[in-house]
Structure formats: C-alpha cells, structure tokens
Coordinates of N, CA and C in Angstrom, one line a residue:
Chain A
E364 N 0.9 -1.2 0.0 CA 0.0 0.0 0.0 C 0.9 1.2 0.0
T365 N 0.7 2.2 -0.9 CA 1.5 3.4 -1.0 C 0.8 4.5 -0.2
G366 N 1.7 5.2 0.6 CA 1.2 6.3 1.4 C 1.0 7.5 0.5
V367 N 0.6 8.6 1.2 CA 0.4 9.9 0.6 C 1.8 10.5 0.2
T368 N 1.9 10.9 -1.0 CA 3.2 11.6 -1.4 C 2.9 13.0 -1.9
Q369 N 3.9 13.8 -1.7 CA 3.7 15.2 -2.1 C 5.0 15.7 -2.8
S370 N 4.8 16.6 -3.8 CA 6.0 17.2 -4.5 C 5.7 18.7 -4.8
P371 N 6.7 19.5 -4.8 CA 8.1 19.2 -4.3 C 8.2 19.1 -2.8
T372 N 9.3 18.8 -2.3 CA 9.5 18.8 -0.8 C 9.7 20.3 -0.3
H373 N 10.5 21.0 -1.1 CA 10.8 22.4 -0.7 C 10.6 23.3 -1.9
L374 N 10.3 24.6 -1.7 CA 10.1 25.5 -2.8 C 10.3 26.9 -2.3
I375 N 11.1 27.7 -3.1 CA 11.2 29.1 -2.8 C 10.7 29.9 -3.9
K376 N 9.8 30.9 -3.6 CA 9.2 31.8 -4.6 C 9.3 33.2 -4.1
T377 N 9.1 34.1 -5.0 CA 9.0 35.5 -4.6 C 7.6 36.0 -4.6
R378 N 7.4 37.1 -3.8 CA 6.1 37.7 -3.7 C 5.5 38.0 -5.1
G379 N 4.2 37.7 -5.2 CA 3.5 37.9 -6.5 C 3.5 36.8 -7.5
Q380 N 4.4 35.8 -7.2 CA 4.5 34.7 -8.1 C 3.3 33.7 -7.8
Q381 N 3.2 32.7 -8.7 CA 2.2 31.6 -8.5 C 2.9 30.3 -8.3
V382 N 2.3 29.4 -7.5 CA 2.9 28.1 -7.2 C 1.9 27.0 -7.3
T383 N 2.3 25.8 -7.8 CA 1.5 24.6 -7.8 C 2.1 23.5 -7.0
L384 N 1.4 23.0 -6.1 CA 1.8 21.9 -5.2 C 1.0 20.6 -5.6
R385 N 1.7 19.5 -5.5 CA 1.0 18.2 -6.0 C 0.9 17.2 -4.9
C386 N -0.1 16.4 -5.0 CA -0.3 15.3 -4.0 C -0.9 14.1 -4.6
S387 N -0.3 13.0 -4.3 CA -0.9 11.7 -4.7 C -1.5 11.0 -3.5
S388 N -2.7 10.6 -3.6 CA -3.4 10.1 -2.4 C -3.0 8.6 -2.2
Q389 N -3.2 8.2 -1.0 CA -3.0 6.8 -0.6 C -3.8 5.9 -1.5
S390 N -3.3 4.7 -1.8 CA -4.0 3.8 -2.6 C -5.4 3.5 -2.1
G391 N -6.4 3.6 -2.9 CA -7.8 3.3 -2.5 C -8.5 4.5 -2.0
H392 N -7.9 5.6 -1.8 CA -8.5 6.8 -1.2 C -9.0 7.7 -2.3
N393 N -10.3 8.2 -2.1 CA -10.9 9.1 -3.1 C -11.1 10.5 -2.7
T394 N -10.6 10.9 -1.5 CA -10.8 12.2 -1.0 C -9.4 12.8 -0.6
V395 N -9.2 14.1 -0.9 CA -8.0 14.7 -0.6 C -8.3 16.1 0.1
S396 N -7.6 16.3 1.2 CA -7.8 17.6 1.9 C -6.4 18.3 2.0
W397 N -6.4 19.6 1.9 CA -5.2 20.4 2.0 C -5.2 21.2 3.3
Y398 N -4.1 21.3 3.9 CA -3.9 22.1 5.1 C -2.7 23.0 5.0
Q399 N -2.7 24.1 5.7 CA -1.6 25.0 5.8 C -1.1 25.0 7.2
Q400 N 0.2 24.7 7.5 CA 0.7 24.8 8.8 C 1.8 25.8 8.9
A401 N 1.5 26.9 9.5 CA 2.5 28.0 9.8 C 3.4 27.5 10.9
L402 N 4.5 28.1 11.0 CA 5.5 27.8 12.1 C 4.9 27.9 13.5
G403 N 5.0 26.9 14.3 CA 4.5 27.0 15.6 C 3.0 26.8 15.8
Q404 N 2.3 26.5 14.7 CA 0.8 26.4 14.7 C 0.4 25.0 14.3
G405 N -0.9 24.7 14.6 CA -1.4 23.5 14.1 C -1.9 23.7 12.6
P406 N -2.1 22.6 11.9 CA -2.5 22.7 10.5 C -3.9 23.4 10.4
Q407 N -4.1 24.2 9.4 CA -5.4 24.9 9.2 C -6.0 24.4 7.8
F408 N -7.2 24.0 7.9 CA -7.9 23.5 6.7 C -8.1 24.5 5.6
I409 N -7.6 24.1 4.4 CA -7.8 25.0 3.2 C -9.0 24.6 2.4
F410 N -9.0 23.4 1.9 CA -10.2 22.8 1.2 C -10.1 21.3 1.1
Q411 N -11.2 20.7 0.7 CA -11.2 19.2 0.5 C -11.8 19.0 -0.9
Y412 N -11.3 17.9 -1.5 CA -11.9 17.4 -2.8 C -12.3 16.0 -2.6
Y413 N -13.5 15.8 -3.1 CA -14.1 14.5 -3.0 C -14.7 14.1 -4.4
R414 N -14.2 13.1 -5.0 CA -14.6 12.7 -6.3 C -14.5 13.9 -7.3
E415 N -13.4 14.6 -7.3 CA -13.1 15.7 -8.2 C -13.9 17.0 -8.0
E416 N -14.7 17.0 -7.0 CA -15.4 18.3 -6.7 C -14.9 18.9 -5.4
E417 N -14.9 20.2 -5.3 CA -14.5 20.8 -4.0 C -15.7 20.6 -3.1
N418 N -15.3 20.1 -1.9 CA -16.3 19.6 -0.9 C -16.4 20.4 0.4
G419 N -15.8 21.6 0.3 CA -15.7 22.4 1.5 C -14.5 23.2 1.5
R420 N -14.5 24.3 2.2 CA -13.4 25.3 2.1 C -13.3 26.0 3.4
G421 N -12.1 26.2 3.9 CA -11.8 26.9 5.1 C -11.7 28.4 4.8
N422 N -11.2 29.1 5.7 CA -11.1 30.6 5.6 C -9.9 31.1 4.9
F423 N -9.8 30.7 3.6 CA -8.7 31.1 2.7 C -9.3 31.8 1.5
P424 N -8.5 32.8 1.0 CA -9.0 33.6 -0.1 C -9.1 32.8 -1.4
P425 N -9.8 33.4 -2.4 CA -9.9 32.6 -3.7 C -8.6 32.4 -4.4
R426 N -7.6 33.1 -4.1 CA -6.3 32.9 -4.8 C -5.7 31.5 -4.4
F427 N -6.3 30.9 -3.4 CA -6.0 29.5 -3.1 C -7.0 28.6 -3.9
S428 N -6.6 27.8 -4.8 CA -7.5 27.0 -5.6 C -6.9 25.6 -5.8
G429 N -7.8 24.7 -6.2 CA -7.3 23.3 -6.3 C -8.0 22.6 -7.4
L430 N -7.5 21.3 -7.6 CA -8.0 20.4 -8.6 C -7.9 19.0 -8.0
Q431 N -8.8 18.1 -8.4 CA -8.6 16.7 -8.2 C -8.8 16.0 -9.5
F432 N -7.9 15.1 -9.8 CA -7.9 14.4 -11.1 C -8.7 13.0 -10.9
P433 N -9.0 12.4 -12.1 CA -9.7 11.1 -12.0 C -9.0 10.0 -11.2
N434 N -7.7 10.1 -11.2 CA -7.0 9.1 -10.4 C -6.9 9.5 -8.9
Y435 N -7.6 10.6 -8.5 CA -7.7 11.1 -7.2 C -6.5 11.9 -6.7
S436 N -5.5 12.0 -7.5 CA -4.4 12.9 -7.1 C -4.9 14.4 -7.2
S437 N -4.1 15.3 -6.6 CA -4.7 16.6 -6.4 C -3.6 17.7 -6.6
E438 N -4.0 18.9 -6.9 CA -3.1 20.0 -7.0 C -3.6 21.2 -6.1
L439 N -2.7 21.9 -5.5 CA -3.1 23.1 -4.8 C -2.3 24.3 -5.5
N440 N -3.1 25.2 -6.0 CA -2.5 26.4 -6.6 C -2.7 27.6 -5.8
V441 N -1.6 28.4 -5.7 CA -1.7 29.7 -5.0 C -1.2 30.8 -5.9
N442 N -2.1 31.8 -6.2 CA -1.7 32.9 -7.0 C -1.3 34.1 -6.2
A443 N -0.6 35.0 -6.8 CA -0.2 36.3 -6.1 C 0.3 36.0 -4.7
L444 N 1.4 35.2 -4.7 CA 1.9 34.8 -3.4 C 2.3 36.0 -2.5
E445 N 2.0 35.9 -1.2 CA 2.3 36.9 -0.2 C 3.3 36.2 0.8
L446 N 4.0 37.1 1.5 CA 5.0 36.6 2.5 C 4.4 35.7 3.5
D447 N 3.1 36.0 3.9 CA 2.5 35.1 4.9 C 2.1 33.8 4.4
D448 N 2.2 33.5 3.1 CA 1.9 32.2 2.6 C 3.1 31.2 2.9
S449 N 4.2 31.7 3.4 CA 5.3 30.8 3.8 C 4.8 29.9 4.9
A450 N 4.9 28.6 4.6 CA 4.3 27.6 5.5 C 4.6 26.2 5.0
L451 N 4.2 25.2 5.8 CA 4.3 23.8 5.4 C 2.8 23.5 4.9
Y452 N 2.7 23.0 3.6 CA 1.4 22.7 3.1 C 1.3 21.2 3.1
L453 N 0.2 20.7 3.8 CA 0.0 19.3 4.0 C -1.2 18.8 3.2
C454 N -1.0 17.7 2.6 CA -2.1 17.0 1.9 C -2.5 15.8 2.7
A455 N -3.7 15.5 2.8 CA -4.2 14.3 3.5 C -5.2 13.6 2.7
S456 N -5.2 12.3 2.7 CA -6.2 11.5 1.9 C -7.0 10.6 2.8
S457 N -8.2 10.3 2.3 CA -9.1 9.4 3.1 C -10.0 8.7 2.2
W458 N -10.6 7.6 2.7 CA -11.6 6.9 1.9 C -13.0 7.5 2.3
G459 N -13.4 8.5 1.6 CA -14.6 9.2 2.0 C -14.4 10.5 2.7
E460 N -15.3 11.4 2.6 CA -15.1 12.7 3.1 C -15.1 12.9 4.6
R461 N -15.6 11.9 5.3 CA -15.7 12.0 6.8 C -14.8 11.0 7.4
E462 N -14.0 10.3 6.7 CA -13.2 9.2 7.2 C -11.9 9.7 7.7
T463 N -11.1 8.9 8.4 CA -9.8 9.2 9.0 C -8.9 9.7 7.9
Q464 N -8.2 10.8 8.1 CA -7.3 11.4 7.1 C -5.9 11.0 7.4
Y465 N -5.1 10.6 6.4 CA -3.7 10.2 6.5 C -2.9 11.2 5.7
F466 N -1.9 11.7 6.4 CA -1.1 12.9 5.9 C 0.2 12.5 5.1
G467 N 0.5 13.3 4.2 CA 1.8 13.2 3.5 C 2.8 14.0 4.2
P468 N 4.1 14.0 3.7 CA 5.2 14.7 4.3 C 5.2 16.2 4.2
G469 N 4.4 16.7 3.3 CA 4.3 18.2 3.2 C 5.2 18.8 2.2
T470 N 4.9 20.0 1.8 CA 5.8 20.8 0.9 C 6.0 22.1 1.7
R471 N 7.3 22.4 1.9 CA 7.6 23.6 2.6 C 7.8 24.7 1.6
L472 N 7.0 25.8 1.7 CA 7.1 26.9 0.8 C 7.6 28.1 1.5
L473 N 8.6 28.7 0.9 CA 9.2 30.0 1.4 C 8.9 31.1 0.4
V474 N 8.3 32.2 0.8 CA 8.0 33.3 -0.1 C 8.9 34.5 0.4
L475 N 9.7 34.9 -0.6 CA 10.6 36.0 -0.3 C 10.2 37.3 -0.9
Chain B
A1234 N -18.5 27.8 15.2 CA -17.3 27.1 14.7 C -16.6 26.3 15.8
Q1235 N -16.1 25.2 15.4 CA -15.4 24.4 16.4 C -14.0 24.9 16.6
S1236 N -13.4 24.6 17.8 CA -12.1 25.0 18.1 C -11.5 24.0 19.0
V1237 N -10.2 23.9 19.1 CA -9.5 22.9 19.9 C -8.4 23.7 20.7
S1238 N -8.3 23.4 22.0 CA -7.3 24.0 22.9 C -6.4 23.0 23.5
Q1239 N -5.1 23.1 23.3 CA -4.2 22.3 24.0 C -3.5 23.1 25.0
H1240 N -3.5 22.6 26.2 CA -3.1 23.4 27.4 C -1.6 23.7 27.5
N1241 N -0.8 22.8 27.1 CA 0.6 22.9 27.3 C 1.3 23.1 25.9
H1242 N 2.2 24.1 25.9 CA 2.9 24.3 24.6 C 4.1 23.4 24.6
H1243 N 4.8 23.2 25.7 CA 6.0 22.4 25.7 C 6.1 21.7 27.1
V1244 N 6.2 20.4 27.0 CA 6.3 19.5 28.2 C 7.7 18.8 28.1
I1245 N 8.3 18.8 29.3 CA 9.6 18.1 29.4 C 9.5 17.1 30.5
L1246 N 9.8 15.9 30.1 CA 9.7 14.7 31.1 C 11.0 13.9 31.0
S1247 N 11.3 13.2 32.1 CA 12.3 12.2 32.1 C 11.8 10.9 31.7
E1248 N 12.6 10.0 31.1 CA 12.2 8.7 30.7 C 11.5 8.0 31.9
A1249 N 10.5 7.2 31.6 CA 9.7 6.4 32.6 C 8.7 7.3 33.3
A1250 N 8.7 8.6 33.1 CA 7.6 9.4 33.7 C 6.3 9.2 33.0
S1251 N 5.2 9.5 33.7 CA 3.9 9.4 33.1 C 3.6 10.7 32.4
L1252 N 2.8 10.5 31.3 CA 2.4 11.6 30.5 C 0.9 11.8 30.4
E1253 N 0.5 13.1 30.5 CA -0.9 13.4 30.2 C -0.9 14.8 29.5
L1254 N -1.4 14.8 28.3 CA -1.5 16.0 27.5 C -3.0 16.4 27.4
G1255 N -3.3 17.6 27.7 CA -4.7 18.1 27.8 C -5.2 18.5 26.4
C1256 N -6.5 18.3 26.2 CA -7.1 18.7 24.9 C -8.6 19.0 25.2
N1257 N -9.0 20.2 24.9 CA -10.4 20.5 25.1 C -10.9 21.1 23.7
Y1258 N -12.1 20.8 23.4 CA -12.7 21.3 22.2 C -14.0 22.0 22.5
S1259 N -14.4 22.8 21.5 CA -15.7 23.5 21.7 C -16.5 23.2 20.5
Y1260 N -17.5 22.4 20.7 CA -18.5 22.1 19.7 C -19.7 21.4 20.4
G1261 N -20.9 21.8 20.1 CA -22.0 21.3 20.8 C -22.5 20.0 20.3
G1262 N -22.2 19.5 19.1 CA -22.7 18.4 18.6 C -21.9 17.1 18.7
T1263 N -22.1 16.1 17.9 CA -21.4 14.9 18.0 C -20.0 15.1 17.3
V1264 N -19.0 14.6 17.9 CA -17.6 14.9 17.4 C -16.9 13.6 17.2
N1265 N -15.9 13.6 16.3 CA -14.9 12.6 16.1 C -13.6 13.2 16.6
L1266 N -12.8 12.5 17.4 CA -11.6 13.1 18.0 C -10.4 12.3 17.6
F1267 N -9.3 13.0 17.5 CA -8.0 12.4 17.0 C -6.8 13.0 17.8
W1268 N -5.8 12.1 17.9 CA -4.5 12.6 18.3 C -3.6 12.2 17.1
Y1269 N -2.8 13.2 16.6 CA -1.8 12.9 15.7 C -0.4 13.3 16.3
V1270 N 0.6 12.6 15.8 CA 2.0 12.9 16.3 C 2.9 13.2 15.1
Q1271 N 3.8 14.1 15.4 CA 4.8 14.5 14.3 C 6.2 14.3 14.9
Y1272 N 6.8 13.2 14.6 CA 8.2 13.0 15.1 C 9.1 13.9 14.3
P1273 N 10.3 14.3 14.9 CA 11.2 15.2 14.2 C 11.6 14.7 12.8
G1274 N 11.3 15.5 11.8 CA 11.7 15.2 10.4 C 10.7 14.3 9.7
Q1275 N 9.6 13.9 10.4 CA 8.6 13.0 9.8 C 7.3 13.7 9.6
H1276 N 6.4 13.0 8.9 CA 5.1 13.6 8.7 C 4.1 13.3 9.8
L1277 N 3.0 13.9 9.8 CA 1.9 13.7 10.8 C 1.4 12.3 10.7
Q1278 N 1.4 11.6 11.9 CA 0.9 10.2 11.9 C -0.3 10.1 12.9
L1279 N -1.2 9.3 12.6 CA -2.3 9.1 13.5 C -1.9 8.2 14.7
L1280 N -2.2 8.7 15.9 CA -1.9 7.9 17.1 C -3.1 7.1 17.5
L1281 N -4.2 7.8 17.5 CA -5.5 7.1 17.9 C -6.7 8.0 17.5
K1282 N -7.8 7.4 17.6 CA -9.0 8.2 17.2 C -10.2 7.7 18.0
Y1283 N -11.2 8.5 18.2 CA -12.5 8.2 18.8 C -13.6 8.6 17.9
F1284 N -14.5 7.6 17.5 CA -15.7 8.0 16.7 C -16.9 7.7 17.6
S1285 N -16.9 6.6 18.3 CA -18.1 6.3 19.1 C -17.7 5.1 20.0
G1286 N -18.6 4.7 20.9 CA -18.4 3.5 21.7 C -17.6 3.8 23.0
D1287 N -16.7 2.9 23.4 CA -15.9 3.0 24.6 C -15.1 4.3 24.6
P1288 N -15.3 5.1 25.6 CA -14.6 6.4 25.6 C -13.2 6.3 25.9
L1289 N -12.7 5.2 26.3 CA -11.3 5.0 26.5 C -10.7 4.3 25.3
V1290 N -9.9 5.0 24.6 CA -9.4 4.6 23.3 C -7.9 4.2 23.4
K1291 N -7.5 3.1 22.9 CA -6.1 2.7 22.9 C -5.5 2.9 21.5
G1292 N -4.3 3.5 21.4 CA -3.7 3.7 20.1 C -2.3 3.0 20.0
I1293 N -1.5 3.4 19.1 CA -0.2 2.8 18.9 C 0.8 3.2 20.0
K1294 N 1.8 2.4 20.1 CA 3.0 2.7 21.0 C 2.6 3.0 22.5
G1295 N 1.5 2.3 22.9 CA 1.1 2.4 24.3 C 0.4 3.6 24.7
F1296 N 0.0 4.5 23.8 CA -0.8 5.7 24.1 C -2.3 5.3 24.2
E1297 N -3.0 6.1 25.1 CA -4.4 6.0 25.2 C -5.0 7.4 25.4
A1298 N -6.3 7.5 25.2 CA -7.0 8.8 25.4 C -8.4 8.5 25.9
E1299 N -8.9 9.4 26.7 CA -10.2 9.3 27.3 C -11.1 10.4 26.8
F1300 N -12.2 10.1 26.3 CA -13.2 11.1 25.8 C -14.1 11.3 27.0
I1301 N -14.2 12.5 27.5 CA -15.1 12.9 28.6 C -16.1 13.9 28.0
K1302 N -17.2 13.5 27.6 CA -18.2 14.4 26.9 C -18.6 15.6 27.8
S1303 N -18.8 15.4 29.1 CA -19.3 16.5 29.9 C -18.2 17.5 30.1
K1304 N -17.0 17.2 29.9 CA -15.9 18.2 30.0 C -15.3 18.6 28.7
F1305 N -15.9 18.1 27.6 CA -15.4 18.4 26.2 C -13.9 18.2 26.1
S1306 N -13.5 17.1 26.7 CA -12.0 16.8 26.7 C -11.7 15.5 26.1
F1307 N -10.5 15.4 25.7 CA -9.9 14.2 25.0 C -8.4 14.2 25.3
N1308 N -8.1 13.9 26.6 CA -6.7 13.9 27.0 C -5.9 12.7 26.6
L1309 N -4.7 12.9 26.3 CA -3.8 11.8 25.8 C -2.9 11.4 27.0
R1310 N -2.8 10.1 27.2 CA -2.0 9.6 28.3 C -1.0 8.4 27.9
K1311 N 0.1 8.3 28.6 CA 1.0 7.2 28.5 C 1.6 7.0 29.8
P1312 N 1.6 5.8 30.3 CA 2.1 5.5 31.7 C 3.6 5.7 31.9
S1313 N 4.3 5.5 30.8 CA 5.8 5.5 31.0 C 6.4 5.9 29.6
V1314 N 6.9 7.2 29.5 CA 7.4 7.7 28.2 C 8.8 7.2 28.0
Q1315 N 9.1 7.1 26.7 CA 10.5 6.8 26.3 C 11.1 8.0 25.5
W1316 N 12.4 8.0 25.4 CA 13.1 9.0 24.6 C 12.5 9.1 23.2
S1317 N 12.1 8.0 22.6 CA 11.6 8.0 21.3 C 10.2 8.6 21.2
D1318 N 9.6 9.0 22.3 CA 8.3 9.7 22.2 C 8.5 11.2 22.0
T1319 N 9.7 11.6 22.0 CA 10.0 13.1 21.7 C 9.4 13.4 20.4
A1320 N 8.4 14.4 20.4 CA 7.7 14.7 19.2 C 6.8 15.8 19.5
E1321 N 6.0 16.3 18.5 CA 4.9 17.2 18.7 C 3.6 16.5 18.5
Y1322 N 2.7 16.8 19.4 CA 1.4 16.1 19.5 C 0.3 17.0 19.2
F1323 N -0.6 16.7 18.3 CA -1.7 17.5 17.9 C -3.0 16.8 18.2
C1324 N -3.9 17.5 18.9 CA -5.3 17.0 19.0 C -6.1 17.7 17.9
A1325 N -7.1 16.9 17.4 CA -7.9 17.4 16.3 C -9.3 16.9 16.5
V1326 N -10.3 17.7 15.9 CA -11.7 17.3 16.0 C -12.3 17.5 14.7
T1327 N -13.3 16.7 14.4 CA -14.2 16.9 13.3 C -15.6 16.5 13.8
S1328 N -16.6 17.2 13.3 CA -17.9 16.9 13.8 C -18.6 16.0 12.9
S1329 N -19.7 15.4 13.4 CA -20.3 14.3 12.6 C -21.6 14.8 11.8
G1330 N -21.8 16.2 11.9 CA -22.9 16.7 11.2 C -22.6 17.0 9.8
A1331 N -23.5 17.7 9.1 CA -23.3 18.1 7.7 C -22.2 19.1 7.6
G1332 N -21.4 19.0 6.5 CA -20.3 19.9 6.4 C -19.2 19.7 7.4
S1333 N -19.0 18.5 7.8 CA -18.1 18.3 8.9 C -16.8 17.6 8.5
Y1334 N -16.4 17.9 7.3 CA -15.2 17.2 6.7 C -13.9 17.7 7.2
Q1335 N -13.8 18.9 7.7 CA -12.5 19.4 8.0 C -12.1 19.1 9.4
L1336 N -10.7 18.8 9.5 CA -10.1 18.6 10.8 C -9.8 20.0 11.4
T1337 N -10.1 20.2 12.6 CA -9.7 21.4 13.3 C -8.7 21.0 14.3
F1338 N -7.5 21.6 14.2 CA -6.4 21.2 15.1 C -6.1 22.2 16.2
G1339 N -5.6 21.7 17.3 CA -5.0 22.5 18.3 C -3.6 23.0 17.8
K1340 N -3.0 23.8 18.6 CA -1.7 24.4 18.3 C -0.6 23.4 18.5
G1341 N -0.8 22.3 19.1 CA 0.2 21.3 19.3 C 0.9 21.5 20.7
T1342 N 1.4 20.3 21.2 CA 2.2 20.3 22.4 C 3.5 19.6 22.0
K1343 N 4.6 20.3 22.3 CA 5.9 19.7 22.0 C 6.3 18.9 23.3
L1344 N 6.6 17.6 23.1 CA 7.1 16.8 24.2 C 8.6 16.5 24.0
S1345 N 9.4 16.8 25.0 CA 10.8 16.5 25.0 C 11.0 15.5 26.2
V1346 N 11.5 14.3 25.8 CA 11.8 13.3 26.9 C 13.3 13.2 27.0
I1347 N 13.7 13.4 28.3 CA 15.2 13.4 28.6 C 15.6 12.0 29.0
P1348 N 16.7 11.4 28.4 CA 17.1 10.1 28.8 C 17.5 10.0 30.2

C-alpha cells in the first residue's frame, strides 16, 4: 500500500508569483484535503476534494484554488503569493469525506 | 465554529515518567476526535481516534486517550514515556454533522523526553 506523497518537498518563490503543489493520495482513497501549517501552529484546513469536486473550504481567499484528477491525485494552486503564505502545506487523503485522514510529508514553501 | 485548545505548549519529562496532555474542544454536537503525532523530520501520523463507543481509546505505541463528553475533553496519556516519544502532538476534532469534513487542530504540544 502506497502512502500519501507530495511534491516538491521544498520550494522558494518571490512575492507575487504563482505556485502549484502536488499530492498523490494513498492507494484506494478518493478524498484529498489540504492544510496550511504555519510555524508553531497546528494545521489549518484549506479545502477538500471528493470525487473531483470541491467539498468544503476553510477561511482562505480565492487565490488558493485546487483540482482533483480522475486518479484522485490533487493540486493546490496559490496565485499572487504573499509573504504570509510561507508555511508547510500538507495533503491528507481518506476513503470518503468524513473518514480518517492520512497525511503526506508536506511541501515547505518559502516566499521572499 | 469548532475550536481545539491544547493546554501545554512544551512539556519536558524524564524517561519512565507518566504523560498526560490536555485537549479541550468547543462544539456542541457529535464529534470525532483524534491525536496525531509528528516526530522530528517526519510527517503527521495518526496515534489514535475516537468515533463512538468505549470512551477509553487505545492507540499505537502504548498511548491511550479518554473522551469525557461532559468536560469536552480528550486527554492523551501514556504511563511511561521513552526518549523515542519526543515529538509534537496535535489534538484534532471533526464533527459528525453536515459539512463536517474538516479537521480542526489545536496548536500542538511539544514533548521532550530526557534520557
């Protein structure tokens, strides 16, 4: 059974740029959730995708967007990067929207 | 909106000491409760979870947690910690009602175990 994988592991961008982060869900899982973890904080929910549809969104602006593909992998896109977007971005997958979520290793984004 | 409070930011214990990490949540409905652990350099891993049934839940590596509904609490315990338990511990909640798909996390408790 393959766990949740994310790419890239680290990324450095400058303010105003756009970034795409990728996530492959655990084998057999059809739901992907994205979280932002700032330094010293717990993860904060960005949004969830269930069967290729956005299934809920946290308190993040529209410049945070996503996609889920037919194989249930997912992308997180962030436009017009701001310094405060610097964080660890976590992807979690689950079998179903309300089932236990299993996390990937994260992508650490630094915005300069 | 639901929220989770973890009482201790940093806990330092000697090996073989007992551990209890506090977690309180605010939500009036039915909840699912989780403890996740993040070892240094590793990703978040599920320690244990409570959905329903016996409020005393046993997880991996000798950890357990007790759900006390009247106190809105889900404290994590381990009778004897080891150096390898050094990690950051996160309590999280999701509700069982409609639109309850998101995990709400506490800020985490860093545990340092001294050999």
